[in-house]
Amino acid sequence: MSEPILTKNQKNKLIAVIAVLLTFTVMNGTMFNVAIPDISEEFQLLPSQVAWVMTGYILVFAIGSLMYGKLADQYPIKRLMTIGIILFSTGALIGLFSGSFAMLLAARIIQAMGGATIPALAFIIPARFMPEDRGRVFGIVSSTVAFASGVGPIMGGTIGGTFDWRLLFIFSILAIFTIPLLRKWIPDEETRPGSTDIPGAIFIASAVAFFLISITSFSVIWLTSSLAAFLLFIWRIRTFHTPFVDPAIFKDVRYMAVIATSFLSTSAMFGMIFVVPIMARSVYDLSTIQIGMLLFPGAMTAGLIGQFGGKLTDRHGPEPVLKTALVIAITGSTLIAALIGVPPIVLAMAIVIQYAAFPLIQTSTASLLTTLVPVEKTGVGIGFFNLMNFMSGAISSAVFGAFLDLGSIQFSLLPIAIHSEFALYSTLFTILGLLALSAMMLFTSIFKMKKTPNKVV
């Protein structure tokens, strides 16, 4: 089935509505990231417990991104996004009146159930409706994400610090007003033939959820349950005639290398975004507003770089852009690890460097995947990519939250760290740099071995 042919004006309108929706979604995450210290103090939570404000949200986001990606191969994108935005705004309304940590988590989970449609389908829309412009559009998407992540900390710090963090939910409620534009500008599609493998979806969702719970609880029982669910998922996709995920997708070495590279590098980025606010409060005793200002320059720089990410990818190809981005991520993490304890304005410059890698990683990996996955499998191909990306965020938040519960350690992994008394945070950022280095080594080795494209069939 051929996809609708869009005029330039229609493309611009569609890109605009994607950007607006992404802004709401990303701000929802970054605003609450800055508010984590306040939420922790109000409900008297340990770092590993308050991490579930992000971990729980990202967990459902991760699962939802795969589900919606798969559903997009069968059902119209317009319908899926309409349902998602309604859920997203409903969860925000509940969060606005949350009086307990349990109610807050429930609100975040409902938000994630709906909000997962937005980034998941935002990467599918360019590949489906404007493949000739996908590099440029991926750049705009990445730039929007970076810009919103820059505005988010400022808004979160200003509103959360001046009033109450619950008022941050108001921005997410406003997303409901984009539905008329969404219904008008996203092309109509017919429902494609096919069926949804519900047991397969349940098995993979359970495997992901149980695994993340096992990390935060250090429970062998949950880890065993995750492994059992994953084995059931493997059995299902190998034996069912129309599985939730086509097993052929896992046989493409280049596709899996990009997935793994993105997983490791995104773990480094999400880890930085999670740890910086807690570190800023612990080391510098910064207010919520000041934490937002610490993150703002980096996020805005990433927004500016994202404007050129798509053009660079189209001009030079995604591979060199991705390698450059990983070098930047390694450099930024190492500098932060070395400089913790110096004046915040100096540390902010190091944060700028690591933030700059984010849109380049997103643009290059998404663009590269669309060349490896055939059009008819774009939904599940990018859906699995989004699943692993959001899983990386959830895992990094959970692991580093548990690590921060240690309180302090005696030595830093980085010998050149200036202030040894902050060895805990220095070690964490050194680990983030090692994750990015591992991503670089993996990607370089696989793509050096496999020179010819090998699309999933």
Coordinates of C-alpha atoms in Angstrom, one line a residue:
M1 CA 0.0 0.0 0.0
S2 CA 1.5 3.3 -1.1
E3 CA 1.7 6.1 1.5
P4 CA 0.1 9.6 1.0
I5 CA 2.1 12.0 -1.1
L6 CA 2.4 15.3 0.9
T7 CA 2.9 18.8 -0.4
K8 CA 5.6 21.0 1.1
N9 CA 3.0 22.9 3.0
Q10 CA 1.5 19.7 4.4
K11 CA 4.9 18.4 5.4
N12 CA 5.7 21.7 7.3
K13 CA 2.3 21.5 9.1
L14 CA 2.9 17.9 10.1
I15 CA 6.4 18.6 11.3
A16 CA 5.0 21.5 13.3
V17 CA 2.4 19.4 15.1
I18 CA 5.1 16.7 15.8
A19 CA 7.3 19.4 17.3
V20 CA 4.5 20.8 19.5
L21 CA 3.6 17.3 20.8
L22 CA 7.3 16.5 21.5
T23 CA 7.7 19.7 23.4
F24 CA 4.9 18.8 25.8
T25 CA 6.3 15.2 26.2
V26 CA 9.9 16.1 26.7
M27 CA 9.2 19.0 29.1
N28 CA 7.0 16.7 31.1
G29 CA 10.2 14.6 31.7
T30 CA 12.8 17.3 32.2
M31 CA 10.6 19.5 34.5
F32 CA 10.1 16.6 36.9
N33 CA 13.7 15.7 36.8
V34 CA 14.6 19.1 38.3
A35 CA 11.8 18.6 40.9
I36 CA 13.1 15.2 42.1
P37 CA 14.9 16.7 45.2
D38 CA 11.7 18.5 46.2
I39 CA 9.6 15.3 45.7
S40 CA 12.1 13.3 47.7
E41 CA 12.0 15.8 50.6
E42 CA 8.2 16.0 50.7
F43 CA 7.6 12.3 50.8
Q44 CA 10.8 11.4 52.7
L45 CA 12.2 9.1 50.0
L46 CA 15.6 7.5 49.4
P47 CA 17.2 8.2 46.0
S48 CA 16.3 4.7 44.9
Q49 CA 12.7 5.3 45.8
V50 CA 12.3 8.7 44.2
A51 CA 14.0 7.3 41.1
W52 CA 10.7 5.6 40.3
V53 CA 9.3 9.0 39.4
M54 CA 11.5 8.7 36.4
T55 CA 12.0 4.9 36.3
G56 CA 8.3 4.1 36.4
Y57 CA 7.5 6.6 33.8
I58 CA 10.3 5.5 31.5
L59 CA 9.5 1.8 32.1
V60 CA 5.9 2.2 30.7
F61 CA 7.3 4.6 28.0
A62 CA 9.7 1.9 27.0
I63 CA 7.1 -0.8 26.7
G64 CA 4.6 1.5 25.1
S65 CA 7.1 2.7 22.4
L66 CA 7.4 -0.9 21.2
M67 CA 3.6 -1.6 21.4
Y68 CA 2.7 1.6 19.5
G69 CA 5.4 1.0 17.0
K70 CA 4.0 -2.5 16.3
L71 CA 0.5 -1.2 16.2
A72 CA 1.5 1.5 13.7
D73 CA 2.3 -1.2 11.2
Q74 CA -1.4 -2.1 11.3
Y75 CA -3.5 0.8 12.5
P76 CA -3.6 4.5 11.4
I77 CA -1.1 6.7 13.2
K78 CA -3.7 9.5 13.6
R79 CA -5.9 7.1 15.7
L80 CA -3.1 5.9 17.9
M81 CA -1.8 9.4 18.7
T82 CA -5.3 10.7 19.5
I83 CA -5.8 7.9 22.1
G84 CA -2.3 8.5 23.4
I85 CA -2.8 12.2 24.0
I86 CA -6.1 11.7 25.8
L87 CA -4.3 9.3 28.2
F88 CA -1.4 11.6 28.6
S89 CA -3.5 14.6 29.6
T90 CA -5.7 12.5 31.9
G91 CA -2.7 11.3 33.8
A92 CA -1.5 14.9 34.1
L93 CA -4.9 15.9 35.6
I94 CA -4.6 13.1 38.2
G95 CA -1.1 14.2 39.0
L96 CA -2.2 17.8 39.5
F97 CA -4.1 16.7 42.6
S98 CA -1.8 14.0 43.8
G99 CA -1.6 13.9 47.6
S100 CA 0.6 10.9 48.0
F101 CA 3.6 9.3 46.4
A102 CA 1.4 6.3 45.3
M103 CA -1.0 8.7 43.5
L104 CA 1.9 10.5 41.9
L105 CA 3.3 7.3 40.5
A106 CA -0.2 6.3 39.2
A107 CA -0.5 9.6 37.4
R108 CA 3.0 9.3 35.9
I109 CA 2.2 5.7 34.7
I110 CA -1.1 6.8 33.0
Q111 CA 0.8 9.7 31.4
A112 CA 3.4 7.3 30.1
M113 CA 0.8 5.0 28.7
G114 CA -0.4 7.8 26.5
G115 CA 2.7 9.8 26.0
A116 CA 4.6 6.9 24.6
T117 CA 2.8 7.4 21.3
I118 CA 4.4 10.7 20.7
P119 CA 8.2 9.9 20.5
A120 CA 7.5 6.4 19.2
L121 CA 5.4 7.6 16.3
A122 CA 7.4 10.9 15.8
F123 CA 10.3 8.8 14.3
I124 CA 7.9 6.6 12.2
I125 CA 6.1 9.6 10.6
P126 CA 9.1 10.9 8.7
A127 CA 10.1 7.5 7.5
R128 CA 6.6 6.7 6.3
F129 CA 5.3 10.0 4.9
M130 CA 8.4 11.9 3.9
P131 CA 11.3 9.5 3.4
E132 CA 13.2 11.8 1.1
D133 CA 13.4 14.4 3.9
R134 CA 13.9 12.0 6.8
G135 CA 17.4 13.3 7.7
R136 CA 16.2 16.9 7.9
V137 CA 13.0 15.9 9.9
F138 CA 15.0 13.7 12.3
G139 CA 17.2 16.7 12.9
I140 CA 14.2 18.9 13.6
V141 CA 12.8 16.2 16.0
S142 CA 16.1 15.9 17.8
S143 CA 16.4 19.7 18.0
T144 CA 12.9 19.9 19.4
V145 CA 13.7 17.3 22.0
A146 CA 16.9 19.2 23.0
F147 CA 15.2 22.6 23.1
A148 CA 12.3 21.3 25.2
S149 CA 14.8 19.6 27.5
G150 CA 16.4 23.1 27.9
V151 CA 13.2 24.9 28.6
G152 CA 11.9 22.2 30.9
P153 CA 14.5 22.6 33.7
I154 CA 13.9 26.4 33.7
M155 CA 10.1 26.0 33.8
G156 CA 10.4 23.2 36.4
G157 CA 12.8 25.2 38.5
T158 CA 10.8 28.4 38.4
I159 CA 7.4 26.9 39.0
G160 CA 8.5 24.1 41.4
G161 CA 10.8 26.5 43.3
T162 CA 8.3 29.4 43.5
F163 CA 5.0 27.5 43.8
D164 CA 4.6 23.8 43.9
W165 CA 5.9 20.9 41.7
R166 CA 2.3 19.6 41.2
L167 CA 1.6 22.7 39.0
L168 CA 4.1 21.3 36.4
F169 CA 1.3 18.9 35.3
I170 CA -0.6 21.8 33.8
F171 CA 1.7 21.9 30.8
S172 CA 0.9 18.2 30.0
I173 CA -2.8 18.8 30.4
L174 CA -2.5 21.5 27.6
A175 CA -1.5 18.7 25.1
I176 CA -5.2 17.9 24.7
F177 CA -5.6 21.0 22.7
T178 CA -3.4 19.7 19.9
I179 CA -5.8 16.9 19.0
P180 CA -7.8 19.0 16.4
L181 CA -4.5 19.9 14.6
L182 CA -3.4 16.3 14.8
R183 CA -6.6 15.1 13.3
K184 CA -6.3 17.6 10.5
W185 CA -2.7 17.4 9.5
I186 CA -1.7 13.7 9.9
P187 CA -2.6 11.9 6.7
D188 CA -5.5 9.5 6.7
E189 CA -4.6 5.8 6.4
E190 CA -6.5 2.6 6.1
T191 CA -6.2 -0.2 8.6
R192 CA -3.8 -2.7 7.3
P193 CA -4.5 -6.5 7.4
G194 CA -3.0 -8.4 10.3
S195 CA -3.4 -9.3 13.9
T196 CA -1.8 -8.4 17.1
D197 CA 0.0 -11.2 19.0
I198 CA -1.3 -10.4 22.5
P199 CA 0.6 -13.2 24.3
G200 CA 3.8 -12.1 22.7
A201 CA 3.2 -8.5 23.7
I202 CA 2.5 -9.6 27.3
F203 CA 5.7 -11.7 27.5
I204 CA 8.0 -9.0 26.3
A205 CA 6.3 -6.3 28.5
S206 CA 6.6 -8.6 31.5
A207 CA 10.2 -9.3 30.8
V208 CA 11.1 -5.6 30.6
A209 CA 9.0 -4.7 33.7
F210 CA 10.3 -7.6 35.9
F211 CA 13.9 -6.8 34.9
L212 CA 13.7 -3.2 35.9
I213 CA 12.0 -4.1 39.2
S214 CA 14.8 -6.6 39.9
I215 CA 17.4 -3.9 39.5
T216 CA 15.8 -1.5 41.9
S217 CA 15.0 -4.2 44.5
F218 CA 18.1 -6.4 44.0
S219 CA 15.7 -9.3 43.9
V220 CA 16.7 -12.6 42.3
I221 CA 13.0 -13.7 42.2
W222 CA 12.1 -10.7 39.9
L223 CA 15.2 -11.3 37.8
T224 CA 14.3 -15.0 37.4
S225 CA 10.7 -14.0 36.5
S226 CA 12.1 -11.6 33.8
L227 CA 14.3 -14.4 32.3
A228 CA 11.3 -16.7 32.3
A229 CA 9.1 -14.1 30.5
F230 CA 11.8 -13.4 28.0
L231 CA 12.2 -17.1 27.2
L232 CA 8.5 -17.4 26.7
F233 CA 8.7 -14.4 24.3
I234 CA 11.5 -16.1 22.4
W235 CA 9.5 -19.3 22.2
R236 CA 6.4 -17.3 21.0
I237 CA 8.1 -15.5 18.2
R238 CA 9.8 -18.7 17.0
T239 CA 6.6 -20.7 16.9
F240 CA 3.7 -18.4 16.2
H241 CA 2.9 -17.7 12.6
T242 CA 2.4 -13.9 13.0
P243 CA 4.5 -13.0 16.1
F244 CA 4.5 -9.7 17.9
V245 CA 8.1 -9.1 16.7
D246 CA 9.4 -10.8 13.5
P247 CA 12.5 -12.8 14.7
A248 CA 14.2 -12.0 11.4
I249 CA 14.8 -8.5 12.8
F250 CA 17.3 -9.9 15.3
K251 CA 19.4 -11.6 12.7
D252 CA 20.6 -8.4 11.1
V253 CA 24.0 -7.8 12.7
R254 CA 24.1 -4.1 11.7
Y255 CA 20.6 -3.4 13.0
M256 CA 21.4 -5.0 16.3
A257 CA 24.7 -3.1 16.5
V258 CA 22.9 0.2 16.1
I259 CA 20.4 -0.8 18.8
A260 CA 23.2 -1.8 21.2
T261 CA 25.1 1.4 20.4
S262 CA 22.1 3.6 21.0
F263 CA 21.3 1.7 24.2
L264 CA 24.7 2.3 25.7
S265 CA 25.1 5.9 24.6
T266 CA 21.5 6.8 25.7
S267 CA 22.3 5.2 29.1
A268 CA 25.1 7.7 29.4
M269 CA 22.8 10.6 28.5
F270 CA 19.9 9.6 30.7
G271 CA 22.3 8.9 33.6
M272 CA 23.8 12.4 33.3
I273 CA 20.3 14.0 33.3
F274 CA 19.3 11.9 36.4
V275 CA 22.5 12.4 38.4
V276 CA 23.2 16.1 37.8
P277 CA 20.2 17.5 39.9
I278 CA 20.9 15.2 42.8
M279 CA 24.6 16.0 42.6
A280 CA 23.9 19.7 42.4
R281 CA 21.7 19.6 45.5
S282 CA 24.2 17.4 47.5
V283 CA 27.5 19.1 46.5
Y284 CA 26.5 22.7 45.8
D285 CA 23.2 22.9 47.8
L286 CA 21.6 24.6 44.8
S287 CA 17.9 25.5 44.8
T288 CA 15.4 24.0 42.3
I289 CA 15.7 27.1 40.1
Q290 CA 19.5 27.0 40.3
I291 CA 19.5 23.4 39.2
G292 CA 17.4 24.3 36.2
M293 CA 19.9 27.1 35.3
L294 CA 22.8 24.6 35.6
L295 CA 21.2 22.4 33.0
F296 CA 19.8 25.1 30.8
P297 CA 23.0 26.1 28.8
G298 CA 23.7 22.5 27.9
A299 CA 20.2 21.7 26.8
M300 CA 19.9 24.9 24.7
T301 CA 23.3 24.2 23.0
A302 CA 22.0 20.8 22.1
G303 CA 18.9 22.4 20.7
L304 CA 21.1 24.6 18.4
I305 CA 23.3 21.7 17.3
G306 CA 20.2 19.6 16.6
Q307 CA 19.2 22.1 13.9
F308 CA 22.3 21.0 11.9
G309 CA 22.3 17.3 12.9
G310 CA 19.9 16.3 10.1
K311 CA 21.8 18.2 7.5
L312 CA 25.1 16.7 8.6
T313 CA 23.6 13.3 8.5
D314 CA 22.2 13.8 5.0
R315 CA 25.5 15.3 3.8
H316 CA 28.1 13.0 5.4
G317 CA 26.0 9.9 6.3
P318 CA 24.9 8.8 9.8
E319 CA 28.1 6.8 10.6
P320 CA 30.6 9.6 10.9
V321 CA 28.1 11.8 12.7
L322 CA 27.4 9.0 15.2
K323 CA 31.1 8.5 15.9
T324 CA 31.7 12.2 16.4
A325 CA 28.7 12.3 18.8
L326 CA 30.2 9.4 20.9
V327 CA 33.5 11.2 21.1
I328 CA 31.7 14.3 22.4
A329 CA 29.8 12.2 25.0
I330 CA 33.0 10.6 26.2
T331 CA 34.7 13.9 26.5
G332 CA 31.8 15.5 28.4
S333 CA 31.4 12.7 30.9
T334 CA 35.1 12.7 31.7
L335 CA 35.2 16.5 32.2
I336 CA 32.2 16.4 34.5
A337 CA 33.8 13.6 36.5
A338 CA 37.0 15.6 36.8
L339 CA 35.5 18.9 37.7
I340 CA 32.8 18.1 40.3
G341 CA 33.4 20.5 43.2
V342 CA 34.6 23.4 41.1
P343 CA 32.3 26.5 40.8
P344 CA 28.9 25.6 39.1
I345 CA 29.5 27.9 36.2
V346 CA 32.6 25.9 35.2
L347 CA 30.8 22.6 35.6
A348 CA 28.0 23.9 33.4
M349 CA 30.5 24.2 30.6
A350 CA 31.3 20.5 30.9
I351 CA 27.6 19.7 30.9
V352 CA 27.2 21.7 27.7
I353 CA 29.7 19.3 26.0
Q354 CA 27.9 16.1 27.0
Y355 CA 24.5 17.6 26.2
A356 CA 25.7 18.5 22.7
A357 CA 26.1 14.8 21.8
F358 CA 22.4 14.0 22.5
P359 CA 20.7 15.3 19.3
L360 CA 23.5 13.9 17.1
I361 CA 23.2 10.5 18.6
Q362 CA 19.4 10.5 18.1
T363 CA 19.5 11.8 14.6
S364 CA 22.2 9.5 13.3
T365 CA 21.0 6.3 14.9
A366 CA 17.4 6.9 13.7
S367 CA 18.5 7.8 10.2
L368 CA 20.7 4.7 10.0
L369 CA 18.0 2.4 11.2
T370 CA 15.6 3.5 8.5
T371 CA 18.1 2.4 5.9
L372 CA 18.4 -1.0 7.5
V373 CA 14.7 -1.8 8.0
P374 CA 12.2 -2.1 5.1
V375 CA 9.3 0.3 4.9
E376 CA 6.6 -2.4 5.8
K377 CA 8.5 -3.1 9.1
T378 CA 9.4 0.4 10.0
G379 CA 7.0 0.5 12.9
V380 CA 8.3 -2.5 14.8
G381 CA 11.9 -1.8 13.8
I382 CA 11.8 1.7 15.2
G383 CA 9.5 0.6 18.0
F384 CA 12.2 -1.9 19.2
F385 CA 14.8 0.9 18.9
N386 CA 12.6 3.1 21.1
L387 CA 12.0 0.3 23.6
M388 CA 15.8 -0.2 24.1
N389 CA 16.4 3.6 24.3
F390 CA 13.8 4.1 27.0
M391 CA 14.9 0.9 28.8
S392 CA 18.4 2.4 28.9
G393 CA 17.0 5.4 30.6
A394 CA 15.0 3.4 33.1
I395 CA 17.9 1.1 33.9
S396 CA 20.4 3.9 34.3
S397 CA 18.1 5.9 36.6
A398 CA 17.4 2.7 38.7
V399 CA 21.0 1.6 38.9
F400 CA 22.4 5.1 39.6
G401 CA 19.7 5.7 42.2
A402 CA 20.7 2.5 44.0
F403 CA 24.3 3.5 43.7
L404 CA 23.6 6.9 45.3
D405 CA 22.0 5.1 48.3
L406 CA 25.6 4.2 49.2
G407 CA 26.0 7.8 50.4
S408 CA 29.8 7.9 49.7
I409 CA 32.8 5.9 48.5
Q410 CA 36.4 6.3 49.4
F411 CA 38.0 6.6 45.9
S412 CA 37.2 7.7 42.4
L413 CA 37.7 5.7 39.3
L414 CA 39.1 8.9 37.7
P415 CA 42.6 9.7 39.0
I416 CA 42.5 13.3 37.7
A417 CA 39.4 14.2 39.7
I418 CA 40.0 17.6 41.4
H419 CA 38.1 17.1 44.6
S420 CA 38.4 13.6 46.1
E421 CA 35.7 14.2 48.6
F422 CA 33.1 13.9 45.8
A423 CA 34.4 10.5 44.7
L424 CA 30.9 9.0 44.5
Y425 CA 29.7 11.5 41.8
S426 CA 33.1 11.5 40.0
T427 CA 32.9 7.7 39.8
L428 CA 29.4 7.8 38.4
F429 CA 30.3 10.2 35.6
T430 CA 33.4 8.1 34.9
I431 CA 31.1 5.1 34.4
L432 CA 28.9 7.2 32.0
G433 CA 32.0 8.0 30.0
L434 CA 32.9 4.3 29.9
L435 CA 29.4 3.5 28.6
A436 CA 29.9 5.9 25.7
L437 CA 33.3 4.4 25.0
S438 CA 31.9 0.9 24.9
A439 CA 29.3 2.1 22.4
M440 CA 32.0 3.6 20.2
M441 CA 34.0 0.4 20.2
L442 CA 31.0 -1.8 19.5
F443 CA 29.7 0.3 16.6
T444 CA 33.1 0.8 15.0
S445 CA 34.0 -2.9 15.2
I446 CA 30.7 -4.1 13.7
F447 CA 30.4 -1.6 10.9
K448 CA 34.0 -2.2 10.0
M449 CA 33.3 -5.9 9.6
K450 CA 29.9 -5.5 7.7
K451 CA 30.3 -3.0 4.8
T452 CA 27.4 -3.9 2.7
P453 CA 23.8 -3.1 3.7
N454 CA 21.8 -6.1 5.0
K455 CA 18.2 -5.1 5.3
V456 CA 15.9 -7.2 7.5
V457 CA 13.7 -9.4 5.3

